[in-house]
Amino acid sequence: VFAPEFLHIWRTLRDGGGTAAAAEGLPAALKHVHDGCFESPLLTTPFCMRLKEELRHFKAQDLPHQRPNSMNRNGCILNEIGLGPLMDRIIMMYLLPVCLKLYPEYLEHGLDAHHSFIVDYGVGKDTSLGVH
């Protein structure tokens, strides 16, 4: 499920290494791209392909569903297709511990909700998220 680079980041931060305030202690796979913004691989390509396949199955049923936001037409809220519990576990068990190290001032009370969605970008579809 998880990219090896992310698992290294997760283990390092979980075990007491690095903080955003001391960026030199952060794993190299966690790139500091802007003030308070980091990027890293998260999920493996095979897992992403499985998620996309689930979305295709859902879309093929032609069931009504909400758009994830006002900027995207070709997306789906993961909670609406039964993937909410999976996202709860990914976020609470893996992303939250990393985010607590990177953003302690914003997460002293943890997280109480998420809005997880996937967007199908492509020619004739959504092409970008846009600035917001």
Short mmCIF file of N, CA and C in Angstrom, two decimals:
data_model
loop_
_atom_site.label_atom_id
_atom_site.label_comp_id
_atom_site.label_asym_id
_atom_site.label_seq_id
_atom_site.Cartn_x
_atom_site.Cartn_y
_atom_site.Cartn_z
N VAL A 1 0.83 -1.19 0.00
CA VAL A 1 0.00 0.00 0.00
C VAL A 1 0.87 1.26 0.00
N PHE A 2 1.78 1.36 0.94
CA PHE A 2 2.59 2.58 1.09
C PHE A 2 3.91 2.48 0.33
N ALA A 3 4.30 3.61 -0.25
CA ALA A 3 5.62 3.70 -0.89
C ALA A 3 6.68 3.52 0.18
N PRO A 4 7.76 2.82 -0.15
CA PRO A 4 8.84 2.61 0.83
C PRO A 4 9.38 3.92 1.40
N GLU A 5 9.44 4.96 0.57
CA GLU A 5 9.93 6.26 1.04
C GLU A 5 9.04 6.82 2.14
N PHE A 6 7.72 6.66 1.97
CA PHE A 6 6.81 7.16 3.00
C PHE A 6 6.97 6.34 4.28
N LEU A 7 7.08 5.04 4.16
CA LEU A 7 7.24 4.21 5.36
C LEU A 7 8.51 4.59 6.13
N HIS A 8 9.56 4.94 5.40
CA HIS A 8 10.79 5.40 6.07
C HIS A 8 10.52 6.72 6.82
N ILE A 9 9.83 7.64 6.18
CA ILE A 9 9.47 8.91 6.82
C ILE A 9 8.64 8.64 8.06
N TRP A 10 7.62 7.82 7.93
CA TRP A 10 6.70 7.51 9.02
C TRP A 10 7.45 6.90 10.20
N ARG A 11 8.30 5.91 9.91
CA ARG A 11 9.06 5.26 11.00
C ARG A 11 10.02 6.23 11.68
N THR A 12 10.71 7.04 10.88
CA THR A 12 11.67 7.99 11.44
C THR A 12 10.98 9.00 12.36
N LEU A 13 9.89 9.58 11.89
CA LEU A 13 9.19 10.59 12.70
C LEU A 13 8.47 9.95 13.88
N ARG A 14 7.90 8.78 13.68
CA ARG A 14 7.23 8.06 14.77
C ARG A 14 8.22 7.74 15.89
N ASP A 15 9.45 7.40 15.50
CA ASP A 15 10.46 6.98 16.48
C ASP A 15 11.27 8.15 17.04
N GLY A 16 10.79 9.38 16.80
CA GLY A 16 11.40 10.53 17.44
C GLY A 16 12.35 11.36 16.61
N GLY A 17 12.53 11.05 15.34
CA GLY A 17 13.44 11.84 14.51
C GLY A 17 12.75 13.05 13.91
N GLY A 18 13.49 14.11 13.73
CA GLY A 18 13.11 15.31 12.98
C GLY A 18 11.81 15.99 13.37
N THR A 19 11.76 17.27 13.06
CA THR A 19 10.56 18.09 13.17
C THR A 19 10.64 19.14 12.08
N ALA A 20 9.54 19.78 11.78
CA ALA A 20 9.55 20.83 10.77
C ALA A 20 10.44 21.98 11.21
N ALA A 21 10.48 22.25 12.51
CA ALA A 21 11.29 23.35 13.03
C ALA A 21 12.79 23.06 12.85
N ALA A 22 13.13 21.79 12.83
CA ALA A 22 14.53 21.39 12.63
C ALA A 22 14.60 20.54 11.37
N ALA A 23 14.38 21.17 10.23
CA ALA A 23 14.26 20.46 8.96
C ALA A 23 15.46 19.56 8.66
N GLU A 24 16.62 19.85 9.24
CA GLU A 24 17.79 19.02 8.97
C GLU A 24 17.62 17.60 9.51
N GLY A 25 16.71 17.39 10.45
CA GLY A 25 16.48 16.06 11.00
C GLY A 25 15.44 15.26 10.25
N LEU A 26 14.87 15.83 9.21
CA LEU A 26 13.82 15.14 8.46
C LEU A 26 14.43 14.20 7.44
N PRO A 27 13.77 13.07 7.16
CA PRO A 27 14.27 12.16 6.13
C PRO A 27 14.33 12.85 4.76
N ALA A 28 15.31 12.46 3.95
CA ALA A 28 15.51 13.10 2.64
C ALA A 28 14.30 12.94 1.72
N ALA A 29 13.54 11.87 1.87
CA ALA A 29 12.38 11.64 1.00
C ALA A 29 11.25 12.64 1.28
N LEU A 30 11.33 13.34 2.39
CA LEU A 30 10.34 14.36 2.74
C LEU A 30 10.89 15.71 2.30
N LYS A 31 10.48 16.13 1.11
CA LYS A 31 11.04 17.35 0.53
C LYS A 31 10.30 18.58 1.04
N HIS A 32 11.07 19.55 1.51
CA HIS A 32 10.52 20.83 1.94
C HIS A 32 10.43 21.69 0.69
N VAL A 33 9.20 21.94 0.18
CA VAL A 33 9.02 22.63 -1.09
C VAL A 33 8.63 24.10 -0.95
N HIS A 34 8.17 24.48 0.23
CA HIS A 34 7.79 25.87 0.47
C HIS A 34 7.57 25.98 1.98
N ASP A 35 7.49 27.21 2.48
CA ASP A 35 7.26 27.40 3.92
C ASP A 35 6.04 26.59 4.37
N GLY A 36 6.28 25.63 5.23
CA GLY A 36 5.20 24.82 5.77
C GLY A 36 4.63 23.79 4.81
N CYS A 37 5.27 23.59 3.66
CA CYS A 37 4.77 22.62 2.67
C CYS A 37 5.84 21.55 2.40
N PHE A 38 5.41 20.32 2.47
CA PHE A 38 6.29 19.19 2.24
C PHE A 38 5.64 18.26 1.23
N GLU A 39 6.47 17.49 0.52
CA GLU A 39 5.94 16.47 -0.37
C GLU A 39 6.77 15.21 -0.25
N SER A 40 6.11 14.09 -0.52
CA SER A 40 6.80 12.81 -0.53
C SER A 40 5.90 11.81 -1.25
N PRO A 41 6.49 10.73 -1.73
CA PRO A 41 5.64 9.65 -2.23
C PRO A 41 4.80 9.13 -1.07
N LEU A 42 3.59 8.67 -1.35
CA LEU A 42 2.74 8.13 -0.29
C LEU A 42 2.32 6.71 -0.58
N LEU A 43 1.63 6.50 -1.69
CA LEU A 43 1.07 5.19 -2.02
C LEU A 43 1.82 4.58 -3.20
N THR A 44 1.84 3.25 -3.24
CA THR A 44 2.49 2.57 -4.37
C THR A 44 1.63 2.71 -5.62
N THR A 45 2.28 2.58 -6.76
CA THR A 45 1.55 2.63 -8.04
C THR A 45 0.51 1.52 -8.13
N PRO A 46 0.82 0.28 -7.76
CA PRO A 46 -0.22 -0.77 -7.82
C PRO A 46 -1.44 -0.44 -6.95
N PHE A 47 -1.21 0.12 -5.78
CA PHE A 47 -2.34 0.47 -4.93
C PHE A 47 -3.16 1.59 -5.56
N CYS A 48 -2.50 2.58 -6.15
CA CYS A 48 -3.22 3.66 -6.84
C CYS A 48 -4.03 3.11 -8.00
N MET A 49 -3.48 2.15 -8.71
CA MET A 49 -4.22 1.54 -9.82
C MET A 49 -5.46 0.82 -9.31
N ARG A 50 -5.37 0.18 -8.16
CA ARG A 50 -6.54 -0.48 -7.57
C ARG A 50 -7.60 0.53 -7.16
N LEU A 51 -7.17 1.67 -6.61
CA LEU A 51 -8.12 2.73 -6.27
C LEU A 51 -8.82 3.24 -7.52
N LYS A 52 -8.05 3.45 -8.58
CA LYS A 52 -8.64 3.93 -9.84
C LYS A 52 -9.62 2.91 -10.41
N GLU A 53 -9.30 1.64 -10.29
CA GLU A 53 -10.21 0.59 -10.76
C GLU A 53 -11.51 0.60 -9.96
N GLU A 54 -11.42 0.80 -8.65
CA GLU A 54 -12.64 0.91 -7.84
C GLU A 54 -13.49 2.09 -8.29
N LEU A 55 -12.84 3.20 -8.59
CA LEU A 55 -13.56 4.37 -9.08
C LEU A 55 -14.24 4.07 -10.41
N ARG A 56 -13.52 3.38 -11.31
CA ARG A 56 -14.14 3.00 -12.60
C ARG A 56 -15.37 2.12 -12.39
N HIS A 57 -15.28 1.16 -11.47
CA HIS A 57 -16.42 0.29 -11.17
C HIS A 57 -17.60 1.12 -10.66
N PHE A 58 -17.30 2.02 -9.75
CA PHE A 58 -18.37 2.87 -9.20
C PHE A 58 -19.00 3.71 -10.30
N LYS A 59 -18.18 4.38 -11.10
CA LYS A 59 -18.70 5.25 -12.17
C LYS A 59 -19.51 4.46 -13.19
N ALA A 60 -19.13 3.20 -13.45
CA ALA A 60 -19.85 2.37 -14.42
C ALA A 60 -21.27 2.06 -13.95
N GLN A 61 -21.52 2.14 -12.65
CA GLN A 61 -22.86 1.88 -12.12
C GLN A 61 -23.81 3.06 -12.36
N ASP A 62 -23.24 4.19 -12.73
CA ASP A 62 -23.99 5.42 -13.00
C ASP A 62 -24.86 5.84 -11.80
N LEU A 63 -24.33 5.65 -10.62
CA LEU A 63 -25.03 6.05 -9.40
C LEU A 63 -24.80 7.54 -9.14
N PRO A 64 -25.78 8.21 -8.58
CA PRO A 64 -25.57 9.63 -8.27
C PRO A 64 -24.53 9.80 -7.17
N HIS A 65 -23.76 10.86 -7.27
CA HIS A 65 -22.78 11.18 -6.24
C HIS A 65 -22.41 12.65 -6.36
N GLN A 66 -21.90 13.18 -5.26
CA GLN A 66 -21.50 14.59 -5.22
C GLN A 66 -20.13 14.77 -5.86
N ARG A 67 -19.92 15.94 -6.42
CA ARG A 67 -18.58 16.31 -6.86
C ARG A 67 -17.76 16.60 -5.61
N PRO A 68 -16.44 16.33 -5.67
CA PRO A 68 -15.61 16.55 -4.48
C PRO A 68 -15.49 18.01 -4.07
N ASN A 69 -15.59 18.91 -5.05
CA ASN A 69 -15.51 20.34 -4.78
C ASN A 69 -16.01 21.08 -6.02
N SER A 70 -16.07 22.38 -5.93
CA SER A 70 -16.61 23.17 -7.04
C SER A 70 -15.63 23.30 -8.20
N MET A 71 -14.39 22.84 -8.03
CA MET A 71 -13.38 23.00 -9.07
C MET A 71 -13.23 21.76 -9.95
N ASN A 72 -13.84 20.63 -9.58
CA ASN A 72 -13.66 19.39 -10.32
C ASN A 72 -15.00 18.77 -10.69
N ARG A 73 -15.10 18.31 -11.93
CA ARG A 73 -16.30 17.63 -12.41
C ARG A 73 -16.13 16.12 -12.41
N ASN A 74 -14.90 15.65 -12.55
CA ASN A 74 -14.65 14.23 -12.75
C ASN A 74 -13.97 13.60 -11.55
N GLY A 75 -14.61 13.70 -10.43
CA GLY A 75 -14.04 13.14 -9.22
C GLY A 75 -15.11 12.45 -8.39
N CYS A 76 -14.67 11.93 -7.28
CA CYS A 76 -15.59 11.20 -6.41
C CYS A 76 -15.08 11.30 -4.97
N ILE A 77 -16.00 11.51 -4.05
CA ILE A 77 -15.67 11.53 -2.63
C ILE A 77 -15.55 10.08 -2.18
N LEU A 78 -14.42 9.71 -1.61
CA LEU A 78 -14.14 8.32 -1.27
C LEU A 78 -15.11 7.76 -0.23
N ASN A 79 -15.59 8.58 0.68
CA ASN A 79 -16.58 8.11 1.66
C ASN A 79 -17.85 7.62 0.97
N GLU A 80 -18.21 8.26 -0.15
CA GLU A 80 -19.45 7.90 -0.85
C GLU A 80 -19.39 6.54 -1.54
N ILE A 81 -18.19 6.04 -1.78
CA ILE A 81 -18.09 4.75 -2.47
C ILE A 81 -17.56 3.66 -1.54
N GLY A 82 -17.67 3.90 -0.25
CA GLY A 82 -17.33 2.87 0.72
C GLY A 82 -15.88 2.84 1.17
N LEU A 83 -15.09 3.82 0.78
CA LEU A 83 -13.68 3.82 1.14
C LEU A 83 -13.37 4.72 2.33
N GLY A 84 -14.39 5.24 2.99
CA GLY A 84 -14.18 6.08 4.17
C GLY A 84 -13.40 5.38 5.28
N PRO A 85 -13.77 4.14 5.65
CA PRO A 85 -13.03 3.45 6.71
C PRO A 85 -11.55 3.23 6.35
N LEU A 86 -11.27 2.94 5.09
CA LEU A 86 -9.88 2.79 4.67
C LEU A 86 -9.13 4.11 4.84
N MET A 87 -9.74 5.20 4.39
CA MET A 87 -9.10 6.50 4.52
C MET A 87 -8.94 6.90 5.99
N ASP A 88 -9.92 6.57 6.82
CA ASP A 88 -9.80 6.83 8.26
C ASP A 88 -8.52 6.19 8.82
N ARG A 89 -8.30 4.93 8.47
CA ARG A 89 -7.13 4.21 8.98
C ARG A 89 -5.83 4.77 8.43
N ILE A 90 -5.80 5.04 7.12
CA ILE A 90 -4.59 5.61 6.51
C ILE A 90 -4.24 6.93 7.17
N ILE A 91 -5.25 7.77 7.34
CA ILE A 91 -5.01 9.10 7.90
C ILE A 91 -4.63 9.01 9.38
N MET A 92 -5.40 8.28 10.16
CA MET A 92 -5.17 8.27 11.61
C MET A 92 -3.92 7.49 12.01
N MET A 93 -3.64 6.40 11.32
CA MET A 93 -2.50 5.56 11.72
C MET A 93 -1.18 5.97 11.07
N TYR A 94 -1.25 6.59 9.90
CA TYR A 94 -0.01 6.87 9.17
C TYR A 94 0.22 8.36 8.92
N LEU A 95 -0.76 9.06 8.38
CA LEU A 95 -0.55 10.48 8.08
C LEU A 95 -0.54 11.35 9.33
N LEU A 96 -1.44 11.10 10.26
CA LEU A 96 -1.50 11.94 11.45
C LEU A 96 -0.19 11.95 12.24
N PRO A 97 0.45 10.80 12.49
CA PRO A 97 1.72 10.86 13.22
C PRO A 97 2.78 11.70 12.51
N VAL A 98 2.81 11.66 11.19
CA VAL A 98 3.76 12.49 10.43
C VAL A 98 3.37 13.95 10.57
N CYS A 99 2.09 14.24 10.38
CA CYS A 99 1.63 15.63 10.46
C CYS A 99 1.80 16.23 11.85
N LEU A 100 1.66 15.42 12.88
CA LEU A 100 1.87 15.91 14.25
C LEU A 100 3.31 16.41 14.44
N LYS A 101 4.26 15.75 13.79
CA LYS A 101 5.66 16.20 13.87
C LYS A 101 5.89 17.46 13.05
N LEU A 102 5.22 17.55 11.89
CA LEU A 102 5.44 18.67 10.99
C LEU A 102 4.64 19.91 11.38
N TYR A 103 3.44 19.71 11.95
CA TYR A 103 2.54 20.82 12.25
C TYR A 103 1.96 20.72 13.66
N PRO A 104 2.80 20.62 14.68
CA PRO A 104 2.26 20.42 16.03
C PRO A 104 1.37 21.58 16.49
N GLU A 105 1.67 22.78 16.04
CA GLU A 105 0.89 23.94 16.48
C GLU A 105 -0.54 23.91 15.95
N TYR A 106 -0.80 23.16 14.89
CA TYR A 106 -2.15 23.09 14.31
C TYR A 106 -2.91 21.85 14.74
N LEU A 107 -2.21 20.88 15.29
CA LEU A 107 -2.84 19.59 15.54
C LEU A 107 -2.80 19.17 17.01
N GLU A 108 -2.74 20.13 17.91
CA GLU A 108 -2.65 19.75 19.32
C GLU A 108 -3.87 18.96 19.79
N HIS A 109 -5.00 19.09 19.08
CA HIS A 109 -6.21 18.33 19.42
C HIS A 109 -6.47 17.21 18.43
N GLY A 110 -5.53 16.93 17.55
CA GLY A 110 -5.68 15.86 16.57
C GLY A 110 -6.57 16.27 15.41
N LEU A 111 -7.14 15.28 14.76
CA LEU A 111 -8.05 15.50 13.64
C LEU A 111 -9.42 14.96 14.00
N ASP A 112 -10.47 15.62 13.50
CA ASP A 112 -11.80 15.09 13.77
C ASP A 112 -12.57 14.77 12.50
N ALA A 113 -12.03 15.10 11.33
CA ALA A 113 -12.72 14.82 10.08
C ALA A 113 -11.73 14.92 8.92
N HIS A 114 -12.14 14.38 7.78
CA HIS A 114 -11.37 14.54 6.55
C HIS A 114 -12.34 14.55 5.37
N HIS A 115 -11.88 15.09 4.28
CA HIS A 115 -12.64 15.12 3.03
C HIS A 115 -11.74 14.52 1.96
N SER A 116 -11.79 13.20 1.83
CA SER A 116 -10.89 12.48 0.93
C SER A 116 -11.60 12.23 -0.39
N PHE A 117 -10.92 12.57 -1.48
CA PHE A 117 -11.52 12.36 -2.79
C PHE A 117 -10.45 12.08 -3.82
N ILE A 118 -10.90 11.62 -4.97
CA ILE A 118 -10.02 11.34 -6.09
C ILE A 118 -10.59 12.07 -7.29
N VAL A 119 -9.71 12.58 -8.14
CA VAL A 119 -10.12 13.31 -9.34
C VAL A 119 -9.46 12.65 -10.54
N ASP A 120 -10.24 12.49 -11.60
CA ASP A 120 -9.74 11.93 -12.85
C ASP A 120 -9.37 13.09 -13.77
N TYR A 121 -8.06 13.38 -13.84
CA TYR A 121 -7.57 14.45 -14.70
C TYR A 121 -7.26 13.88 -16.08
N GLY A 122 -7.52 14.64 -17.13
CA GLY A 122 -7.15 14.19 -18.46
C GLY A 122 -7.76 15.07 -19.53
N VAL A 123 -7.42 14.76 -20.78
CA VAL A 123 -7.94 15.48 -21.92
C VAL A 123 -9.46 15.32 -21.96
N GLY A 124 -10.17 16.45 -22.06
CA GLY A 124 -11.64 16.41 -22.07
C GLY A 124 -12.24 16.24 -20.70
N LYS A 125 -11.41 16.19 -19.69
CA LYS A 125 -11.87 16.05 -18.30
C LYS A 125 -11.27 17.21 -17.51
N ASP A 126 -11.23 17.07 -16.20
CA ASP A 126 -10.54 18.07 -15.39
C ASP A 126 -9.06 18.05 -15.76
N THR A 127 -8.44 19.22 -15.86
CA THR A 127 -7.04 19.28 -16.25
C THR A 127 -6.13 19.74 -15.12
N SER A 128 -6.69 20.41 -14.11
CA SER A 128 -5.88 20.84 -12.97
C SER A 128 -6.79 21.23 -11.83
N LEU A 129 -6.23 21.33 -10.65
CA LEU A 129 -7.00 21.76 -9.49
C LEU A 129 -7.15 23.26 -9.46
N GLY A 130 -6.16 23.97 -9.91
CA GLY A 130 -6.23 25.43 -9.88
C GLY A 130 -5.84 25.96 -8.52
N VAL A 131 -5.55 27.23 -8.49
CA VAL A 131 -5.14 27.90 -7.25
C VAL A 131 -6.37 28.15 -6.40
N HIS A 132 -6.24 27.84 -5.11
CA HIS A 132 -7.34 28.12 -4.18
C HIS A 132 -6.79 28.32 -2.78
#
